[in-house]
Amino acid sequence: MAKKTEEKIEDNQEFEDFRVGDAIYRTKISQMQKERKPYKVPNPKESLAFIPGTIVEINVKKGDQVKQGEIMMLLEAMKMKNHVKAPFDGVVKNIYVKVGQIVSKNYKMIELK
Amino acid sequence: MSLRSKTSDLRKRMSEAIKGGGDKAIEKQVSMGKMTARERIIELLDRKSFFEYDLFVEHAAKDFDMDKKKLAGDGVIIGTGTINSHPVCIYAQDFTVAGGSLGYMHARKITKIMDHAMKLKVPIIGINDSGGARIQEGVNSLAGYGEIFYRNTLASGVIPQISVILGPCAGGAVYSPALTDFVFMVDKISKMFITGPEVIKSVLGEEISMEALGGARVHAEKTGNAHFFAESEKECFNQIKELFTYVPWNNTKKADSFPTKPPKTKSFKISKIFPADPTEPYDVRNIVRSISDDSNFFEVQNLWAANIVIGFTRLNGDTVGIVANQPLVLAGVLDVDSSDKAARFIRYCDAFNIPLLTLVDLPGYLPGIDQEHAGVIRHGAKLLYAYSEATVPKITLIMRKAYGGGYIAMCSNHLKADFVFAWPTAEIAVMGPTGAANIIFRKEIAQADDPDAVRQQKIDEYKEKYANPYIAAAYGYIDSVIELNETRKFILHALEISQSKEVVLPARKHGVPPF
């Protein structure tokens, strides 16, 4: 197995510049490093799905006034109905999900203003 | 009944039990490109060395009409035999019998052979090929898994534990392999996951194949759960046999010694492999081959976190564990995965009396928000912990860069390496020259008429003065600065002189490592 990898590396000399600290190195960039997603500053006005699951209930609509802590929707995941609460007093700017929709982790569900 | 008829009755019973799930199920197993459980054991062990136990065990399920069903050997084969003439205990789940599902007696057979392995102080090999818990046996099936995990944990660091995944291994079942020392997987045959594609689809609506979710390649390249990847079952068994030439049979023994052979210096000449320019890449595995007996190197987890290289080699005929930064990939930086990979290997070697040789050439830690948020502090700390705690002989060779935290982490003098050697190309400093000059001479650079020229001058001065092994050597942190072609000589002597090394750690139940 070790031999095989060695051959792979030898006939695939694709080195790139890679900066660490103050120097630039000639090296291969791993797949993981290539696939990494750039960091996005979180928007506190957006509620993202903190767990993958299904939207089972939506209690607000666009334009509604909400109070901090108010339950805006229920996200069912792993046999639990999780509360999606308003993070602050505000107005619902947009709802991005429907009842019955399956959402992945970090899916944007609702936005306040 | 005569002796003859009793014997023939036994033979009849045996031949029935040995058929496992019967011809049809065997045909299906073979059509999936898989060997049967018994074939696997015979292929892996030395010829004619296998002795089987518990062939006539029957399952204990009563509900759901299970009492009317007969399951040969309850879907698992256990026994003892030899590999490379050394004894081992082994079990293999038989997928042809109720999908290799794990029930109460099935688990009892496995724990029986595990208990044997612990008493006899020999390695345990588990061949996993099972659909998972036998639902009809309910909580007894869960109990079975728990009993196995408990034994895996107690056996850890006492006897070598090998897991071979040759079929599905899903749900809780995956935790036995995860607790063992080495996991072997075969392309397109092995599958491991906690929640399978069907559950993922029903919860998330996301579709993924078993292979893409938890196939051999995924675990060998992405998750690091597999230590060895093979194209076929036969190749996999050869890997296991080769691994067993490097490891001892239990934690009170040393691995077998082999006749010493010089490295193949025609193919692996350090001066030809190694570029002095610290930014140029090379394959550190070839440095290992340039100093090891017969240029052998048996790499572990070669596809995952390739920016660090771990594996076994022989020096002067005895096994040595290698941990080496790999400048070929990501310039050899330390990161979350490479720290995990190296730390666990160091603990393995320490548990099984295998001396450690560390080859150092790294620019530091991988910069990135993702790394910081993935807990590189906690993961990186494992490396410090593992090296500090290890009491086997520890030899370090600093080849080029050893900056900052990376220098400390890579088995420095301060983590109690027994011998630290450095090549004249080594650069041991608190940080790279540019960064250091920018900080130390910040004022002078800012106030200069031509800041860029002054900066360059200061960088050059710093490089000249500090980017070498001699400052560290002046404090005794480097034991010897050696010429490249003297490397094997120094390392062999260091290993020889360390043979009776003894270090007593403070009395404690166990430490609390940053898992």
XYZ file of C-alpha atoms in Angstrom:
628
model
C 0.000 0.000 0.000
C 2.797 2.362 0.897
C 4.429 1.701 -2.455
C 1.307 2.561 -4.343
C 0.980 5.987 -2.728
C 4.570 6.743 -3.434
C 4.059 6.157 -7.131
C 0.975 8.304 -7.060
C 2.918 11.171 -5.570
C 5.814 10.834 -7.946
C 3.768 10.969 -11.123
C 1.603 13.745 -9.760
C 4.000 16.516 -8.885
C 1.461 19.290 -8.628
C 2.940 21.651 -6.140
C 1.329 24.920 -5.266
C 2.364 27.918 -3.234
C 1.084 27.711 0.325
C 1.575 30.425 2.890
C 2.221 29.590 6.551
C 3.358 32.427 8.776
C 5.819 34.537 6.872
C 7.006 32.059 4.285
C 5.569 30.576 1.111
C 6.141 26.856 0.710
C 5.999 24.665 -2.374
C 3.698 21.799 -1.415
C 0.594 19.823 -2.326
C -2.736 21.084 -1.041
C -4.856 18.347 0.516
C -8.418 17.748 -0.642
C -9.752 18.764 2.776
C -7.942 22.093 2.565
C -9.216 22.682 -0.965
C -12.793 21.921 0.039
C -12.887 24.130 3.098
C -15.588 26.767 3.080
C -14.673 30.379 3.780
C -15.912 31.691 7.118
C -19.111 33.704 7.043
C -19.801 36.224 9.761
C -23.114 35.114 11.314
C -26.013 37.511 10.970
C -27.726 37.771 14.392
C -31.017 38.618 12.684
C -31.201 35.234 10.995
C -32.340 32.044 12.727
C -30.563 29.022 11.309
C -31.514 25.390 11.891
C -29.330 24.303 14.821
C -30.120 20.668 14.086
C -31.346 18.952 10.919
C -35.082 18.235 11.101
C -38.590 19.012 9.940
C -40.572 22.224 10.388
C -43.804 21.133 12.077
C -45.362 24.420 13.080
C -44.991 28.105 12.171
C -46.645 30.569 14.565
C -45.719 33.862 12.878
C -46.043 35.450 9.478
C -44.195 38.132 7.583
C -44.600 41.519 9.228
C -45.558 40.169 12.668
C -44.197 41.816 15.795
C -42.331 39.302 17.982
C -41.074 39.555 21.546
C -37.729 38.161 22.665
C -38.186 34.512 23.646
C -41.440 34.080 21.731
C -41.729 30.694 20.028
C -41.777 31.440 16.311
C -41.730 27.872 15.026
C -41.204 24.228 15.971
C -38.370 22.264 14.450
C -38.828 18.554 15.032
C -35.616 16.593 15.121
C -34.632 13.302 16.717
C -38.164 12.844 18.146
C -38.024 16.239 19.886
C -40.021 19.334 19.049
C -37.437 22.103 19.359
C -38.538 25.686 19.950
C -37.255 28.316 17.554
C -37.416 31.441 19.689
C -37.114 35.092 18.717
C -33.609 36.245 19.692
C -34.807 39.833 20.340
C -37.876 42.048 20.029
C -38.457 42.671 16.325
C -40.489 42.274 13.210
C -40.515 39.191 10.976
C -38.791 40.256 7.778
C -39.005 36.972 5.950
C -39.808 33.292 6.441
C -37.843 30.878 4.300
C -39.504 27.593 5.244
C -42.919 25.915 5.024
C -44.625 23.492 7.387
C -43.463 19.960 6.565
C -40.199 21.128 5.035
C -37.061 19.156 5.884
C -34.131 21.432 6.669
C -30.441 20.641 6.929
C -28.227 22.047 9.661
C -27.651 25.825 9.374
C -30.512 26.241 6.905
C -31.832 29.820 7.061
C -35.378 29.522 8.508
C -36.473 33.009 9.456
C -35.128 36.544 9.446
C -36.112 39.444 11.714
C -35.541 43.143 11.433
C -24.122 -46.838 19.716
C -20.637 -47.757 18.631
C -17.706 -45.382 18.668
C -17.848 -45.335 14.915
C -21.478 -44.237 14.785
C -20.896 -41.652 17.521
C -18.030 -40.273 15.473
C -20.049 -40.196 12.314
C -22.871 -38.466 14.172
C -20.402 -35.802 15.312
C -19.138 -35.395 11.784
C -22.664 -35.018 10.476
C -23.467 -32.373 13.070
C -20.243 -30.540 12.278
C -20.702 -30.545 8.544
C -24.192 -29.128 9.008
C -23.006 -26.378 11.350
C -20.038 -25.497 9.169
C -22.360 -24.739 6.263
C -23.492 -21.615 8.092
C -26.559 -20.153 6.417
C -26.593 -22.875 3.767
C -25.713 -23.057 0.076
C -28.072 -20.337 -1.074
C -26.823 -17.785 1.439
C -23.218 -18.696 0.687
C -23.878 -18.232 -3.015
C -25.240 -14.775 -2.266
C -22.207 -13.898 -0.136
C -19.865 -14.965 -2.935
C -21.869 -13.054 -5.544
C -21.208 -9.879 -3.534
C -17.501 -10.505 -4.058
C -17.054 -11.593 -0.440
C -15.378 -14.646 1.067
C -17.295 -16.636 3.662
C -16.416 -16.136 7.315
C -14.613 -19.476 7.506
C -12.667 -18.862 4.297
C -11.517 -15.550 5.716
C -10.141 -17.098 8.879
C -8.349 -19.807 6.926
C -6.893 -17.261 4.497
C -5.630 -15.032 7.307
C -4.171 -17.620 9.686
C -1.158 -19.854 9.119
C -2.006 -22.990 7.153
C -3.898 -25.609 9.159
C -3.493 -23.616 12.356
C -7.175 -22.819 13.039
C -9.050 -24.481 15.891
C -12.711 -23.647 16.305
C -14.811 -23.470 19.494
C -18.513 -23.056 20.205
C -19.520 -24.502 16.857
C -22.693 -25.954 18.356
C -23.826 -22.861 20.218
C -27.459 -22.037 19.554
C -29.261 -18.751 19.823
C -31.272 -17.833 22.891
C -34.176 -15.978 21.293
C -37.650 -17.147 22.207
C -40.007 -14.493 20.875
C -41.260 -13.865 17.352
C -41.103 -17.576 16.489
C -37.330 -17.473 16.787
C -37.434 -20.653 18.871
C -38.385 -22.541 15.712
C -35.328 -21.266 13.858
C -31.859 -22.778 13.997
C -28.935 -20.471 13.390
C -25.638 -22.278 12.803
C -23.143 -21.228 15.469
C -25.428 -18.248 16.034
C -23.784 -16.376 13.175
C -20.239 -16.074 14.418
C -17.139 -18.263 14.292
C -14.600 -18.125 17.103
C -11.294 -19.863 17.564
C -7.537 -19.709 17.929
C -4.661 -20.169 15.542
C -1.373 -18.614 14.545
C -0.120 -15.800 12.323
C 3.592 -15.781 11.497
C 3.751 -18.741 13.963
C 2.493 -16.575 16.863
C -0.808 -17.421 18.563
C -3.898 -15.262 18.074
C -7.559 -15.340 19.047
C -10.025 -14.632 16.303
C -13.723 -14.257 15.588
C -15.541 -13.756 12.324
C -19.184 -12.829 11.943
C -20.996 -14.990 9.409
C -23.259 -12.873 7.235
C -24.868 -15.996 5.757
C -26.467 -16.742 9.136
C -29.286 -14.264 9.784
C -27.174 -11.489 8.222
C -24.513 -11.925 10.901
C -26.921 -10.218 13.289
C -25.745 -9.955 16.870
C -27.842 -11.702 19.498
C -27.162 -12.782 23.059
C -25.252 -16.020 22.347
C -23.484 -14.506 19.335
C -22.092 -11.825 21.641
C -21.316 -14.427 24.337
C -19.130 -16.275 21.827
C -17.264 -13.085 20.970
C -16.735 -12.102 24.603
C -15.594 -15.655 25.399
C -12.812 -15.481 22.821
C -11.939 -11.941 23.917
C -11.601 -13.158 27.501
C -9.355 -15.947 26.247
C -7.176 -13.454 24.404
C -6.755 -11.425 27.588
C -5.934 -14.451 29.751
C -3.572 -15.939 27.183
C -2.092 -12.484 26.430
C -2.379 -12.869 22.699
C -3.827 -10.517 20.055
C -7.536 -10.557 19.218
C -8.710 -10.177 15.640
C -12.363 -9.429 14.902
C -13.777 -9.828 11.410
C -16.963 -7.747 11.206
C -19.681 -8.584 8.688
C -23.033 -8.011 10.304
C -26.347 -6.331 9.675
C -26.305 -5.125 13.283
C -28.366 -5.906 16.355
C -30.759 -8.885 16.149
C -33.974 -6.968 16.657
C -35.877 -10.082 17.832
C -33.549 -10.344 20.831
C -34.153 -6.784 21.944
C -32.176 -5.501 24.887
C -30.104 -8.698 25.061
C -28.585 -7.703 21.775
C -27.670 -4.282 23.167
C -26.220 -5.965 26.239
C -24.042 -8.026 23.917
C -22.547 -4.939 22.294
C -21.929 -3.319 25.653
C -20.064 -6.383 26.917
C -17.853 -6.301 23.829
C -17.075 -2.580 24.171
C -16.175 -3.026 27.834
C -13.708 -5.779 26.969
C -12.253 -3.750 24.088
C -11.551 -0.969 26.549
C -9.907 -3.188 29.152
C -7.826 -4.944 26.500
C -6.611 -1.617 25.086
C -2.871 -1.303 25.505
C -2.601 -4.870 26.859
C -3.030 -7.000 23.751
C -3.123 -5.841 20.134
C -6.717 -5.560 18.905
C -7.363 -5.693 15.182
C -10.713 -4.992 13.520
C -11.337 -6.107 9.980
C -14.462 -4.673 8.396
C -15.593 -7.008 5.613
C -19.205 -6.102 5.127
C -21.608 -3.780 6.858
C -20.854 -2.596 10.387
C -23.529 -0.147 11.370
C -25.032 1.619 14.346
C -23.592 0.812 17.758
C -21.543 -2.020 16.231
C -19.014 0.498 14.897
C -17.796 1.279 18.383
C -15.975 -1.997 18.816
C -13.674 -1.265 15.845
C -13.317 2.335 17.005
C -12.012 1.122 20.365
C -9.451 -1.221 18.825
C -5.913 -0.422 17.698
C -6.116 -0.886 13.944
C -9.077 -0.953 11.572
C -8.734 -2.597 8.164
C -11.190 -1.878 5.347
C -11.625 -3.145 1.792
C -12.858 -1.071 -1.125
C -16.520 -1.669 -2.060
C -16.934 -4.399 0.605
C -16.554 -2.574 3.939
C -19.135 -0.116 5.205
C -19.247 1.672 8.543
C -21.654 4.289 9.799
C -23.711 5.233 12.837
C -26.834 6.202 10.910
C -27.278 4.694 7.479
C -28.453 6.215 4.215
C -32.113 5.347 4.913
C -32.258 7.186 8.229
C -30.428 10.146 6.738
C -32.897 10.256 3.897
C -35.921 10.141 6.162
C -34.600 12.819 8.510
C -32.843 15.112 6.073
C -34.144 14.187 2.687
C -30.538 13.850 1.587
C -29.601 10.878 -0.547
C -26.251 9.185 -0.343
C -25.016 5.698 -1.169
C -23.587 3.424 1.528
C -20.224 3.571 -0.212
C -20.138 7.378 -0.300
C -21.331 7.600 3.303
C -19.081 5.074 4.967
C -17.115 3.069 2.434
C -13.498 2.099 2.857
C -12.176 5.069 0.928
C -14.201 7.556 2.971
C -12.857 6.158 6.240
C -9.293 5.858 4.937
C -9.151 9.387 3.463
C -11.697 11.555 5.199
C -12.612 10.373 8.676
C -9.426 8.584 9.719
C -11.511 5.740 11.184
C -9.679 3.210 9.007
C -5.946 2.642 9.339
C -5.526 0.435 6.289
C -7.235 0.483 2.910
C -7.100 -2.498 0.548
C -8.483 -3.225 -2.902
C -9.320 -6.847 -2.039
C -9.802 -9.105 0.985
C -6.606 -10.932 0.095
C -4.588 -7.712 0.049
C -6.171 -6.790 3.377
C -5.088 -10.087 4.981
C -1.549 -9.569 3.693
C -1.517 -6.136 5.328
C -2.553 -7.694 8.646
C 0.184 -10.325 8.395
C 2.729 -7.610 7.632
C 1.528 -5.478 10.551
C 2.039 -8.451 12.862
C 5.731 -8.570 11.930
C 6.106 -5.137 13.534
C 4.085 -5.379 16.745
C 4.627 -7.428 19.894
C 2.157 -10.068 21.009
C 1.279 -8.239 24.191
C 2.383 -5.259 26.234
C 5.016 -7.197 28.204
C 6.858 -8.324 25.083
C 8.961 -6.783 22.372
C 8.211 -7.224 18.688
C 10.196 -9.902 16.857
C 13.744 -9.000 15.835
C 14.804 -9.475 12.250
C 18.316 -9.697 10.746
C 19.746 -6.229 10.179
C 20.190 -5.040 6.636
C 21.667 -1.712 5.514
C 19.394 0.796 3.747
C 19.263 0.730 -0.041
C 21.339 3.848 -0.387
C 21.393 3.647 -4.162
C 17.655 4.358 -4.346
C 17.385 6.398 -1.159
C 20.288 8.770 -0.673
C 19.572 11.545 1.821
C 21.614 14.157 -0.037
C 19.599 13.497 -3.201
C 16.176 13.448 -1.511
C 16.615 16.384 0.811
C 16.530 20.026 -0.398
C 18.253 22.487 1.920
C 15.900 25.344 0.927
C 13.291 25.235 3.710
C 10.431 26.064 1.322
C 11.052 23.208 -1.119
C 9.049 19.959 -0.794
C 10.295 16.360 -0.538
C 8.783 13.055 0.530
C 9.770 12.479 4.149
C 9.020 8.757 3.735
C 12.089 8.565 1.535
C 14.158 10.007 4.387
C 12.835 7.170 6.559
C 13.818 4.676 3.851
C 17.263 6.213 3.568
C 18.025 5.319 7.181
C 15.931 2.191 7.880
C 16.935 -1.466 7.566
C 16.583 -2.545 3.956
C 14.767 0.776 3.379
C 11.565 -0.739 4.758
C 8.669 1.382 5.935
C 5.157 0.182 6.780
C 2.933 3.209 6.775
C -0.252 3.521 8.841
C -3.176 5.780 7.801
C -1.308 6.858 4.684
C -4.336 8.425 3.032
C -5.660 10.521 5.934
C -4.041 13.699 7.290
C -1.119 13.098 4.957
C 0.674 16.184 6.301
C 1.992 13.910 9.014
C 3.407 10.452 8.381
C 3.182 7.606 10.893
C 4.236 3.999 10.594
C 6.614 1.235 11.551
C 10.093 0.524 10.376
C 13.048 -1.526 11.584
C 16.366 -0.194 12.744
C 19.053 -2.673 13.659
C 16.422 -5.386 13.236
C 13.968 -4.009 15.801
C 10.663 -2.224 15.323
C 10.635 1.559 15.641
C 7.585 3.822 15.377
C 8.013 6.774 13.020
C 6.285 10.133 13.381
C 7.338 12.581 10.673
C 6.130 15.916 9.349
C 5.466 15.592 5.621
C 6.610 18.722 3.705
C 5.038 17.209 0.589
C 1.505 17.898 1.854
C 0.412 21.268 3.268
C 4.096 21.982 3.917
C 3.885 19.500 6.809
C 1.840 21.728 9.125
C 0.202 20.430 12.266
C -3.573 20.665 12.356
C -6.563 19.012 14.044
C -6.374 15.727 12.146
C -2.602 15.351 11.974
C -2.340 15.966 15.737
C -4.972 13.293 16.429
C -3.299 10.868 14.070
C 0.169 11.260 15.548
C -0.962 11.381 19.182
C -2.835 8.098 19.029
C 0.047 6.386 17.252
C 2.499 7.618 19.890
C 0.290 6.162 22.617
C 0.070 2.879 20.731
C 3.866 2.650 20.444
C 4.326 3.595 24.090
C 1.816 0.961 25.233
C 3.575 -1.748 23.243
C 7.223 -0.935 23.987
C 8.024 0.403 20.542
C 10.681 3.173 20.541
C 9.748 6.393 18.764
C 11.739 8.209 16.112
C 10.426 11.684 15.294
C 11.496 13.501 12.134
C 10.880 17.227 12.360
C 10.338 19.716 9.553
C 7.296 21.914 9.965
C 6.419 25.572 9.545
C 3.980 25.490 12.494
C 0.231 25.092 12.824
C -2.234 25.430 9.960
C -3.714 28.936 10.119
C -7.476 29.205 9.683
C -10.776 30.062 11.323
C -12.017 26.537 10.617
C -9.012 25.075 12.431
C -9.459 27.301 15.470
C -13.171 26.580 15.610
C -12.570 22.853 15.168
C -10.594 22.986 18.394
C -6.988 22.844 17.211
C -5.985 23.833 20.752
C -7.587 20.745 22.256
C -6.421 18.466 19.426
C -2.920 19.877 19.283
C -2.618 19.348 23.033
C -3.022 15.593 22.499
C 0.332 15.541 20.762
C 2.069 17.244 23.691
C 0.343 14.898 26.096
C 1.207 11.752 24.158
C 4.877 12.645 23.755
C 5.292 13.790 27.333
C 3.653 10.697 28.739
C 5.548 8.223 26.529
C 8.337 6.442 28.379
C 9.684 4.337 25.515
C 13.000 5.530 24.031
C 12.334 8.792 22.221
C 14.719 10.011 19.541
C 14.188 13.205 17.575
C 15.854 14.395 14.400
C 15.331 18.018 13.424
C 15.940 18.244 9.696
C 14.918 21.778 8.750
C 12.233 24.003 10.263
C 11.239 23.731 13.887
C 9.483 26.967 14.742
C 7.475 27.993 17.767
C 4.887 25.627 19.194
C 5.644 23.109 16.465
C 9.207 22.788 17.712
C 8.030 22.031 21.253
C 5.305 19.608 20.153
C 7.488 17.432 17.942
C 9.159 15.513 20.774
C 11.550 18.259 21.802
C 14.119 17.947 24.549
C 11.571 19.632 26.830
C 9.011 16.831 26.387
C 11.847 14.535 27.451
C 13.189 13.193 24.205
C 16.202 11.068 25.128
C 18.280 12.220 22.183
C 17.697 15.206 19.926
C 19.816 15.369 16.791
C 19.803 18.182 14.260
C 21.163 18.494 10.782
C 23.142 21.671 10.006
C 20.136 22.735 7.903
C 17.918 22.875 11.010
C 16.289 26.185 11.920
C 15.136 26.262 15.508
C 13.555 29.547 16.450
C 10.597 31.053 18.195
C 9.151 31.991 14.801
C 10.161 32.443 11.159
C 12.776 35.174 10.434
C 10.386 37.662 8.771
C 7.873 37.601 11.579
C 10.545 37.805 14.248
C 12.341 40.729 12.575
C 9.044 42.582 12.100
C 8.308 42.377 15.808
C 11.738 42.858 17.326
C 12.721 45.744 15.048
C 9.274 47.252 14.632
C 10.367 50.728 15.736
C 13.570 50.806 13.748
C 11.763 49.669 10.619
C 8.979 52.231 11.068
C 11.344 55.112 11.716
C 13.739 54.312 8.862
C 13.869 56.452 5.715
C 13.583 53.292 3.663
C 11.560 50.855 5.819
C 11.602 48.035 3.249
C 15.376 48.075 2.970
C 15.796 48.125 6.733
C 13.238 45.350 7.152
C 15.087 43.188 4.641
C 18.375 43.925 6.354
C 16.946 42.973 9.741
C 15.407 39.781 8.348
C 18.756 38.814 6.853
C 20.506 39.547 10.129
C 18.009 37.495 12.089
C 18.272 34.606 9.628
C 22.042 34.680 9.801
C 22.057 34.718 13.566
C 19.112 32.521 14.555
C 17.925 30.341 11.645
C 20.269 27.498 12.532
C 20.621 24.742 15.127
C 23.468 26.348 17.063
C 21.545 28.606 19.453
C 19.464 25.619 20.617
C 22.645 23.543 20.725
C 24.306 26.222 22.863
C 21.625 25.678 25.506
C 21.941 21.902 25.221
C 18.442 21.521 23.743
C 20.060 19.756 20.792
C 22.356 16.939 21.833
C 24.326 16.730 18.607
C 24.415 18.590 15.331
C 25.234 15.833 12.876
C 26.096 15.491 9.210
C 23.346 14.037 7.043
C 25.234 10.871 6.201
C 25.864 10.129 9.890
C 22.149 9.944 10.686
C 21.685 6.169 10.752
C 24.838 5.706 12.796
C 23.685 8.152 15.495
C 20.137 6.786 15.610
C 21.236 3.140 15.821
C 23.550 3.976 18.688
C 20.874 5.971 20.482
C 18.455 3.036 20.198
C 21.039 0.567 21.371
C 22.007 2.600 24.406
C 18.328 3.166 25.331
C 17.366 -0.511 25.485
C 17.007 -0.641 29.266
C 15.489 2.813 29.592
C 13.283 3.172 32.634
C 11.161 6.149 33.573
C 8.687 6.057 36.430
C 5.748 8.426 36.079
C 3.968 9.836 39.134
C 1.548 7.358 40.714
C -1.989 7.999 39.505
C -5.052 6.119 38.411
C -4.739 7.647 34.966
C -4.206 11.078 33.503
C -6.914 13.213 31.965
C -5.716 13.695 28.408
C -7.409 16.268 26.138
C -9.384 13.598 24.227
